[in-house]
Coordinates of C-alpha atoms and ligand atoms in Angstrom, one line a residue:
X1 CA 0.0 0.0 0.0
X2 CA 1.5 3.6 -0.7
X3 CA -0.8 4.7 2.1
X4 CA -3.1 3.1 4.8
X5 CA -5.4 5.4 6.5
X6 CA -6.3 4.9 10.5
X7 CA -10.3 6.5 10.4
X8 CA -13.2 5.8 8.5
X9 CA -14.5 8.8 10.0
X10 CA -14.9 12.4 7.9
X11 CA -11.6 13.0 7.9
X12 CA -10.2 9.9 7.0
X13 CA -12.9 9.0 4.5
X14 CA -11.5 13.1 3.0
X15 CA -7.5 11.6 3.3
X16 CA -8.8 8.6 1.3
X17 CA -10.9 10.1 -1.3
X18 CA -7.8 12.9 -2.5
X19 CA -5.2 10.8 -1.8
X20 CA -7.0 8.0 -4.3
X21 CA -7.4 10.7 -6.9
X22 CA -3.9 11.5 -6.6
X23 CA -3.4 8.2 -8.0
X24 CA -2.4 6.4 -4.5
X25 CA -3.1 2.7 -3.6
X26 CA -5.1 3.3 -0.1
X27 CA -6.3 1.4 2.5
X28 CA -8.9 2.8 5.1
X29 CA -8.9 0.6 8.9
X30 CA -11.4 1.2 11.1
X31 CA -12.3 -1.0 14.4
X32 CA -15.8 0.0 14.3
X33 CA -18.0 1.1 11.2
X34 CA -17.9 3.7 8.6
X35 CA -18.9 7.3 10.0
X36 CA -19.0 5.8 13.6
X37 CA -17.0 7.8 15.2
X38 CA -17.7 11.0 16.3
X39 CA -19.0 11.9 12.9
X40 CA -21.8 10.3 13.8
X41 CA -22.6 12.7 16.6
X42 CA -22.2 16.3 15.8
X43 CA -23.6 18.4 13.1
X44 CA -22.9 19.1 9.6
X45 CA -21.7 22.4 9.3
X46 CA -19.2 24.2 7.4
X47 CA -18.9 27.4 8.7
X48 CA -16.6 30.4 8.2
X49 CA -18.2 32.8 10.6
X50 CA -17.0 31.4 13.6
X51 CA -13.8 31.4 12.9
X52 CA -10.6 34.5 13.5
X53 CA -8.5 34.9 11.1
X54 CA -5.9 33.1 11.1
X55 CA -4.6 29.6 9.9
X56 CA -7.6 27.8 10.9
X57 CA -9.9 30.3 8.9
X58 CA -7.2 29.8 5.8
X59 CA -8.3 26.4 6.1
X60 CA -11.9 27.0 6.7
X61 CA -11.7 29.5 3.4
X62 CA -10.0 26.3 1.2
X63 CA -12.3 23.4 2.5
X64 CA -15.3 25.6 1.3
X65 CA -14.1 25.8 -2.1
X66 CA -12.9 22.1 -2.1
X67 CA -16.8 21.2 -0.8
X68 CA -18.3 23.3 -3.3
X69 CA -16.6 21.2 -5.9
X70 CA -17.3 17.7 -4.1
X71 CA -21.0 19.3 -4.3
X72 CA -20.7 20.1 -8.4
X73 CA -18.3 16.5 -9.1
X74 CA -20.9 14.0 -7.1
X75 CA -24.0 16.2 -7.1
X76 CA -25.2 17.8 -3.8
X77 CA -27.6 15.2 -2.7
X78 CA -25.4 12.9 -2.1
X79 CA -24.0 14.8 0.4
X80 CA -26.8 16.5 1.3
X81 CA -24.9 19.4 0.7
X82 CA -26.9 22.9 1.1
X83 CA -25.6 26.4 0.6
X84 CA -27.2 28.2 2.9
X85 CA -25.7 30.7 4.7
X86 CA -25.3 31.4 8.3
X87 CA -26.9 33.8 10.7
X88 CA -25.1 35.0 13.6
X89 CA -27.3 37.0 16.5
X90 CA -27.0 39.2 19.0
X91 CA -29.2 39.8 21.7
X92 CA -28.0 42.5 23.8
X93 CA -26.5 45.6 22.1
X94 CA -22.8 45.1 23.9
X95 CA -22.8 41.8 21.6
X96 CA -23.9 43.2 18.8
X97 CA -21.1 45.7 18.9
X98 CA -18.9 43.0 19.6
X99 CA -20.0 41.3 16.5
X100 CA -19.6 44.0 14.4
X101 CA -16.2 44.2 15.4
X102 CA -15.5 40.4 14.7
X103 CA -17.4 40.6 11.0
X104 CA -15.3 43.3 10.1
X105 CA -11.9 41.8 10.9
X106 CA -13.4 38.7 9.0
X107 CA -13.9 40.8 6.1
X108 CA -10.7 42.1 5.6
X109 CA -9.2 38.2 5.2
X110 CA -12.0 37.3 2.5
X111 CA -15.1 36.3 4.3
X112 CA -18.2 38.2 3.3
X113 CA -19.9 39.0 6.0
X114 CA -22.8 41.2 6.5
X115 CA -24.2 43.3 9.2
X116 CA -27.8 43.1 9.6
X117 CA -30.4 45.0 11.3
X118 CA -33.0 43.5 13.9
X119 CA -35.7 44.6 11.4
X120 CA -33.5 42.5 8.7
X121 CA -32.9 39.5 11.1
X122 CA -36.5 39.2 10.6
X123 CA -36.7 39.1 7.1
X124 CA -33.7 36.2 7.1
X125 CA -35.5 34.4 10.0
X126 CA -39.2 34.7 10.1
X127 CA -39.7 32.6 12.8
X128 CA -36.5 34.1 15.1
X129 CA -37.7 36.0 18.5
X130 CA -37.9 39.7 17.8
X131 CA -35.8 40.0 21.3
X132 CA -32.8 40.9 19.4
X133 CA -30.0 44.0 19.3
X134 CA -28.5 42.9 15.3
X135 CA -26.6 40.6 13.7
X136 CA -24.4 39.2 10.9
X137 CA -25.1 37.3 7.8
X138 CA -22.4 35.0 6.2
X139 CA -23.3 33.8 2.9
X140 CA -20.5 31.0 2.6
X141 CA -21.7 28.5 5.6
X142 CA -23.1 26.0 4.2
X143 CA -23.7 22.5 5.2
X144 CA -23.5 18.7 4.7
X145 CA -24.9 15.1 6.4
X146 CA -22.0 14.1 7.7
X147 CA -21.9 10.5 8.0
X148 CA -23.8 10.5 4.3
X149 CA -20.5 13.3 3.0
X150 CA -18.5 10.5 4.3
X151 CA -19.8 7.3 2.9
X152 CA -19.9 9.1 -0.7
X153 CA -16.5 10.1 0.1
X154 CA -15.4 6.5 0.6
X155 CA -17.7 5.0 -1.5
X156 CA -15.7 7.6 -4.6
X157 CA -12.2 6.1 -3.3
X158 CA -13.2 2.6 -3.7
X159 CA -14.0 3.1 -7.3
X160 CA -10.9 4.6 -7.7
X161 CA -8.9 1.3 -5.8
X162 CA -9.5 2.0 -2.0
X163 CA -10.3 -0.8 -0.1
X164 CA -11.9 -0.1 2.9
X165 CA -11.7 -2.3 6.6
X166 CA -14.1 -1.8 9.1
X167 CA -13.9 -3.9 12.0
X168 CA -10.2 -3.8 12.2
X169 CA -8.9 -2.3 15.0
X170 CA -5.1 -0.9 14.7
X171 CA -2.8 -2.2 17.2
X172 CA 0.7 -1.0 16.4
X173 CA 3.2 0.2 14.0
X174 CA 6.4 -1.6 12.6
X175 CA 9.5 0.8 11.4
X176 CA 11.7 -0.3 9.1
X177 CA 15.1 1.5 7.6
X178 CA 14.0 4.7 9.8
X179 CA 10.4 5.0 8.8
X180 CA 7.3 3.5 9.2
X181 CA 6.6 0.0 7.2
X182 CA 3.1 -1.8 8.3
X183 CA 0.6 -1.4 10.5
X184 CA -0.4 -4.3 12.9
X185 CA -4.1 -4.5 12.8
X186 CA -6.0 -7.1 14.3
X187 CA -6.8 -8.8 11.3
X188 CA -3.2 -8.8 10.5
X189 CA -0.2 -6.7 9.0
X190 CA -1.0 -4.4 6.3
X191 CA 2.5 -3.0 4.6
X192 CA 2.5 1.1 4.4
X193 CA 5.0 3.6 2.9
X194 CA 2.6 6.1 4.5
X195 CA 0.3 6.1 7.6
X196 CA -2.3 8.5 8.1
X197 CA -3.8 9.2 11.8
X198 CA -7.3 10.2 11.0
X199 CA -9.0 8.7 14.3
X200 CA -10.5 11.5 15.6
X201 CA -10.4 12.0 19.2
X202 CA -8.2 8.5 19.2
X203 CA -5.7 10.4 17.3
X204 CA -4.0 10.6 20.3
X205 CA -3.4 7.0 21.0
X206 CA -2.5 6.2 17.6
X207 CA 0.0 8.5 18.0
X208 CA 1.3 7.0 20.9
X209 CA 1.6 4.0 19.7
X210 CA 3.6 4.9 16.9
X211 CA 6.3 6.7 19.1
X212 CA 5.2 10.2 18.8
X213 CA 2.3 11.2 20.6
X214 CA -0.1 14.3 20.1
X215 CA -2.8 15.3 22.7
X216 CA -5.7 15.1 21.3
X217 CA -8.7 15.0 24.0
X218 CA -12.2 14.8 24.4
X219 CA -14.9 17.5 24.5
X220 CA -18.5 16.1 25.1
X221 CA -21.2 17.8 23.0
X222 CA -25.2 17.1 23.4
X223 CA -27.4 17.4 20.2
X224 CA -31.3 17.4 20.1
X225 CA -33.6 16.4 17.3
X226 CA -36.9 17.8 16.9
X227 CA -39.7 16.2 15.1
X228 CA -39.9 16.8 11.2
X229 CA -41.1 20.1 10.5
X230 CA -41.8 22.1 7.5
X231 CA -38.9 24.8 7.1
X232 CA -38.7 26.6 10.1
X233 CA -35.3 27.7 10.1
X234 CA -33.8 28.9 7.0
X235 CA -30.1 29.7 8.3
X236 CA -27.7 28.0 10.2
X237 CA -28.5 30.5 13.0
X238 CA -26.1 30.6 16.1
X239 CA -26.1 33.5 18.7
X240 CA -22.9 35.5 19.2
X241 CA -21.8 33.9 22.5
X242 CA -21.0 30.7 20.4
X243 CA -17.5 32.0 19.2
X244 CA -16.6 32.5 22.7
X245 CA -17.2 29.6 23.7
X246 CA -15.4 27.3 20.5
X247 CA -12.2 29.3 22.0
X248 CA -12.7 28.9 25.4
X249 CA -10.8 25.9 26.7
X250 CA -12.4 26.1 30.0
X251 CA -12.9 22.3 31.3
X252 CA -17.0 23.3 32.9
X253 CA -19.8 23.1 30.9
X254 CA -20.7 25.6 28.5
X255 CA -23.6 26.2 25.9
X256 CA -24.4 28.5 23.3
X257 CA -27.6 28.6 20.9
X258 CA -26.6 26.8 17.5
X259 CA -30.2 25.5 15.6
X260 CA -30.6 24.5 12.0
X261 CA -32.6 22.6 10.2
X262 CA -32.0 19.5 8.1
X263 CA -33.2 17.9 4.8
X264 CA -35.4 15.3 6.7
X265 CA -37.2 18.5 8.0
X266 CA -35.9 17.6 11.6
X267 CA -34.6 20.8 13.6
X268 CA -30.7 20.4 15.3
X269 CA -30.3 22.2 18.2
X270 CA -27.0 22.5 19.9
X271 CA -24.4 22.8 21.2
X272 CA -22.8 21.9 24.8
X273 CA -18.8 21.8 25.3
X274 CA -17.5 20.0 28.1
X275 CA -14.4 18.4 28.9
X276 CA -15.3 15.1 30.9
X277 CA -13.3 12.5 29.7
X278 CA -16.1 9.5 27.4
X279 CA -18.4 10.0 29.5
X280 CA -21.6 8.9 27.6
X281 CA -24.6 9.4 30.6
X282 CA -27.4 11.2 29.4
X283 CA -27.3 14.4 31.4
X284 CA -30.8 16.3 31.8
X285 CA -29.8 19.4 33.0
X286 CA -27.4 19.8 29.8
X287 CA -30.3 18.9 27.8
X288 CA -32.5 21.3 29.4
X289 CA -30.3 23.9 29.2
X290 CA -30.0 23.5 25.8
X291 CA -33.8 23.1 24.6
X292 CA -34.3 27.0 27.0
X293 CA -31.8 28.5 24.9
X294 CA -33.5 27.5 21.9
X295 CA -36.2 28.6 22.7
X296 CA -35.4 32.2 23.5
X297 CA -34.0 32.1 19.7
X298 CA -36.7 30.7 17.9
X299 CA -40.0 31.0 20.7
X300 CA -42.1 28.2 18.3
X301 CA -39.9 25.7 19.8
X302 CA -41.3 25.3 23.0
X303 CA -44.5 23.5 21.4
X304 CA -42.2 21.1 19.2
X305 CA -41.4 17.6 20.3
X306 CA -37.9 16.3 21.1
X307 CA -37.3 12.7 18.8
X308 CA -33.8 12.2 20.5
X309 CA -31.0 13.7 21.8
X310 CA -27.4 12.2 20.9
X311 CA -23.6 13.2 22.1
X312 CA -20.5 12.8 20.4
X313 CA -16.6 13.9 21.7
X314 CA -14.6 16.4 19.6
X315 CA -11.4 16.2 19.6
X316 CA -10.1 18.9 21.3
X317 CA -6.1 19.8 21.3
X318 CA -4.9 22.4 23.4
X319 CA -4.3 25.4 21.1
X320 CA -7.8 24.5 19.6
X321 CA -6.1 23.5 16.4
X322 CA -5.8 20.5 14.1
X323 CA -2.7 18.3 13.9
X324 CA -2.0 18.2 10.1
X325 CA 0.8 17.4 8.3
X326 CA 4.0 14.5 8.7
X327 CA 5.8 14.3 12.2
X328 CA 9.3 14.8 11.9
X329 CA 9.8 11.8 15.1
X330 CA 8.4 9.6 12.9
X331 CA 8.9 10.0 9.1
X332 CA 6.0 8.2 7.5
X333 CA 3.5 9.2 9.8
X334 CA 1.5 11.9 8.8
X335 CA -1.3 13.2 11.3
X336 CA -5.1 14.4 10.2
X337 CA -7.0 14.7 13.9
X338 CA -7.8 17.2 16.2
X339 CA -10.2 19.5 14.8
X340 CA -12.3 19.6 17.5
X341 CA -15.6 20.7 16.6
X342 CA -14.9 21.7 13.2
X343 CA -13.7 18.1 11.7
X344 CA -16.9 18.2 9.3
X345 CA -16.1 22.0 7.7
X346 CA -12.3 21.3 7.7
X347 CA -12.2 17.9 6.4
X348 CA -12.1 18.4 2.8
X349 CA -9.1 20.8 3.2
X350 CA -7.3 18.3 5.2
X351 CA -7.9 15.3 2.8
X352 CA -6.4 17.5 0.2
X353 CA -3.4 18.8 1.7
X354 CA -2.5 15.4 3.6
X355 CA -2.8 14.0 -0.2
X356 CA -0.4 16.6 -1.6
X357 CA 1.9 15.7 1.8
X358 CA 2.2 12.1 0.6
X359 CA 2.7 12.9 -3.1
X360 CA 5.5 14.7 -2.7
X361 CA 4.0 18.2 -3.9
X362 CA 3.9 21.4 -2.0
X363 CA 0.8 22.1 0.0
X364 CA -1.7 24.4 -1.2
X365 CA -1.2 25.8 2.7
X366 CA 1.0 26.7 5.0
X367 CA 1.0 23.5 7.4
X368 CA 3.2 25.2 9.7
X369 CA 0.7 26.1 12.3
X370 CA -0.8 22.6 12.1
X371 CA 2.2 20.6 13.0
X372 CA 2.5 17.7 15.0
X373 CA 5.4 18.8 17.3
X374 CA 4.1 21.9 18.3
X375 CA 3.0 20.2 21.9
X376 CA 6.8 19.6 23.7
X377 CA 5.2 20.5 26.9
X378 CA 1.8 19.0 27.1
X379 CA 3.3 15.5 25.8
X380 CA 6.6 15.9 28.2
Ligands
FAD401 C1 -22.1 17.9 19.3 C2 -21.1 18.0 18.2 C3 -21.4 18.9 17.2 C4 -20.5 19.1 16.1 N1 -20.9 19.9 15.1 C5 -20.0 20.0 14.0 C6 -20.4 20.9 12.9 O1 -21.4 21.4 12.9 N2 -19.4 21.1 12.0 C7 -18.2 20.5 12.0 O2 -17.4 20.7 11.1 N3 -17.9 19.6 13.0 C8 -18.7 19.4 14.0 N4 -18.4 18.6 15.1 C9 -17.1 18.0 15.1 C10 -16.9 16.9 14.1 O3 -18.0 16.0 14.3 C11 -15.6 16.2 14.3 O4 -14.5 17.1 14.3 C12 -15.4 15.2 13.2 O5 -16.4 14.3 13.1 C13 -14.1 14.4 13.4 O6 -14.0 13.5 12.4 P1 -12.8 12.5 12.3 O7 -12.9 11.7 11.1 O8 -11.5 13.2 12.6 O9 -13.1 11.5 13.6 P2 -14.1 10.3 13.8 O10 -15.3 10.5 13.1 O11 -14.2 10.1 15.3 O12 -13.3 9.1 13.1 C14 -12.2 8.5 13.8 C15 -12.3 7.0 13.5 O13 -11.1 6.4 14.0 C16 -11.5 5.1 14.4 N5 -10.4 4.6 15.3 C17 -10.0 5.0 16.5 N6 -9.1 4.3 17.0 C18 -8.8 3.3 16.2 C19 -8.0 2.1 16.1 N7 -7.1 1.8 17.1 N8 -8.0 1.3 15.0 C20 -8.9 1.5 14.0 N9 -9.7 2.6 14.0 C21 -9.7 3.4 15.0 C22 -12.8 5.3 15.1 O14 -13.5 4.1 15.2 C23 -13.5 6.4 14.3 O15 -14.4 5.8 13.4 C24 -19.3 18.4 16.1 C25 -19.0 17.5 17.1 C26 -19.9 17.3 18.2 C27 -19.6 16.3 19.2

């Protein structure tokens, strides 16, 4: 194999897909199944607003052009791909200020974002509480299913060669002449010129176990799921708080208003950050907590009906930052984890770069911020 790929999540399915059209003989491994990792318990967004500029938002800028063109190549449905737009609010007039601020910086690195008015907030979001100081609109978020974008992903690298193992779990790594050679799995060696660490909030003890660890950790997030409803939210609609608390790395629990709506017609309404470990107890009070903020945003919700709630771990790295790129301990290993609660939005920038990592040509971006030695002290 010129590459085997540890994840069958978004990311890894992204690493297979570009590194396939770049002509590669791939392997994907996964102990469990396709997408069930925490792909399968977060949302599908692909934002830009949320994010400073900065390398991450370099990388948030790229991925949307590279999902736009998945979207054109494979058609949109089978990603479920939709571009429409995000809606930032802001409910006192301190944050609305505060906002402004943010959009503008955003605006001078390429992101067009707009200032809107209460009165216009209305027009965007009929159904949105009329409690509200202004806003921003951001016309480049868009979203995707994310366990569907990731099957089609996959299911696009297998007819170009990919095969794909789920229910193999990787157990080691076997070095050979100074680099990496094979991957122990459980279902037995598989040799590798290349190995890429795409497991997600496990990218951390894949990269222990190939002798050069990253710390990659988990942060808890809850999701409801409303009943099917006709189109009630237009936007992905989030309230100005959110970006605070993405950047926080406070270890306590904190929530922020996040609701959109999905194909099916079912209404998502997030999101929770807390840092407790894979913990998977249902936890009322973060659920509640949730469903009152909601509500405040869009009032109508208090006389929908829950289907489910579901939780999934981001993985979370210190500097809030993925780990992208090949680790100088280990030549052969190159890393695509850590991207916290972004992994959806950032994957198809990731897949790319890792692909042009492996070829041998120079990456579209910068990888210097992403690399997987920054952490000295938190791996000491
Ligand atoms: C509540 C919540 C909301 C979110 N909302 C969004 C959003 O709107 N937009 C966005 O961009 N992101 C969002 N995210 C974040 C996003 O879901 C993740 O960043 C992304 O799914 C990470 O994908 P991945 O492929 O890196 O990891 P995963 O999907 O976790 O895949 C890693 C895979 O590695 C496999 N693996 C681990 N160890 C081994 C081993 N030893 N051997 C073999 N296989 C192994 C696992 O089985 C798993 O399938 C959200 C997350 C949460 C929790």
């Amino acid at each position: 194999m010129d590459v085997v790929v540890v994840g069958a999540g978004m990311v890894g399915a992204a690493c297979a897909y570009f590194c396939a059209e770049a002509g590669l003989d791939v392997a994907v491994v996964d102990r469990g199944a396709v997408a069930g990792g925490t792909t399968s318990g977060g949302e599908g967004n692909i934002l830009v607003s949320d994010k400073e500029p900065g390398a991450e938002l370099d990388l948030a800028l790229y991925s949307v052009r590279l999902w736009t063109e998945l979207g054109e190549r494979f058609g949109a449905e089978s990603l479920e791909l939709q571009h429409k737009g995000g809606v930032v609010v802001a409910q006192t007039p301190e944050a609305a200020a505060g906002l402004a601020k943010f959009a503008a910086r955003q605006r001078e690195n390429g992101i067009g974002a707009t200032d809107v008015s209460a009165a216009e907030l209305a027009e965007l979001e009929p159904n949105l509480t009329r409690e509200v100081s202004g806003g921003a609109y951001y016309p480049q978020d868009m979203q995707v299913q994310p366990m569907l974008a990731a099957a089609e992903l996959l299911r696009q690298a297998r007819r170009r060669g990919t095969t794909v193992h789920s229910g193999t779990e990787v157990l080691g790594f076997r070095q050979s002449g100074g680099r990496i050679a094979e991957v122990e799995t459980s279902a037995g060696p598989i040799p590798a010129r290349w190995v890429i660490n795409a497991a997600g909030t496990w990218g951390g003890e894949i990269s222990a176990l190939a002798g050069a660890p990253v710390p990659v950790l988990p942060r808890r997030g809850f999701v409801l799921v409303t009943e099917p409803l006709p189109i009630v939210v237009r936007h992905k609609v989030y309230t100005a708080d959110y970006v605070a608390n993405v950047a926080s790395g406070d270890e306590g629990l904190e929530t922020s208003v996040v609701v959109e709506g999905t194909q099916a017609g079912t209404v998502l309404i997030g999101a929770s950050r807390e840092r407790v470990g894979f913990d998977r107890t249902f936890s009322l009070p973060v659920v509640r907590k949730l469903a009152a903020q909601a509500i405040g945003v869009f009032p109508f919700l208090a006389d929908v009906s829950l289907l489910r709630s579901y939780l999934g771990f981001r993985p979370y790295c210190p500097d809030h930052l993925p780990v992208i790129g090949e680790d100088p301990r280990v030549p052969g290993l190159v890393h695509a984890c850590g991207h916290e609660g972004a992994g959806i939005g950032l994957a198809a920038g990731t897949g790319k770069l890792i692909a042009q990592v492996v070829s041998g040509t120079t990456p579209d971006l910068d990888l210097g911020p992403f690399r997987p030695d920054r952490f000295a002290e938190e791996v000491a």
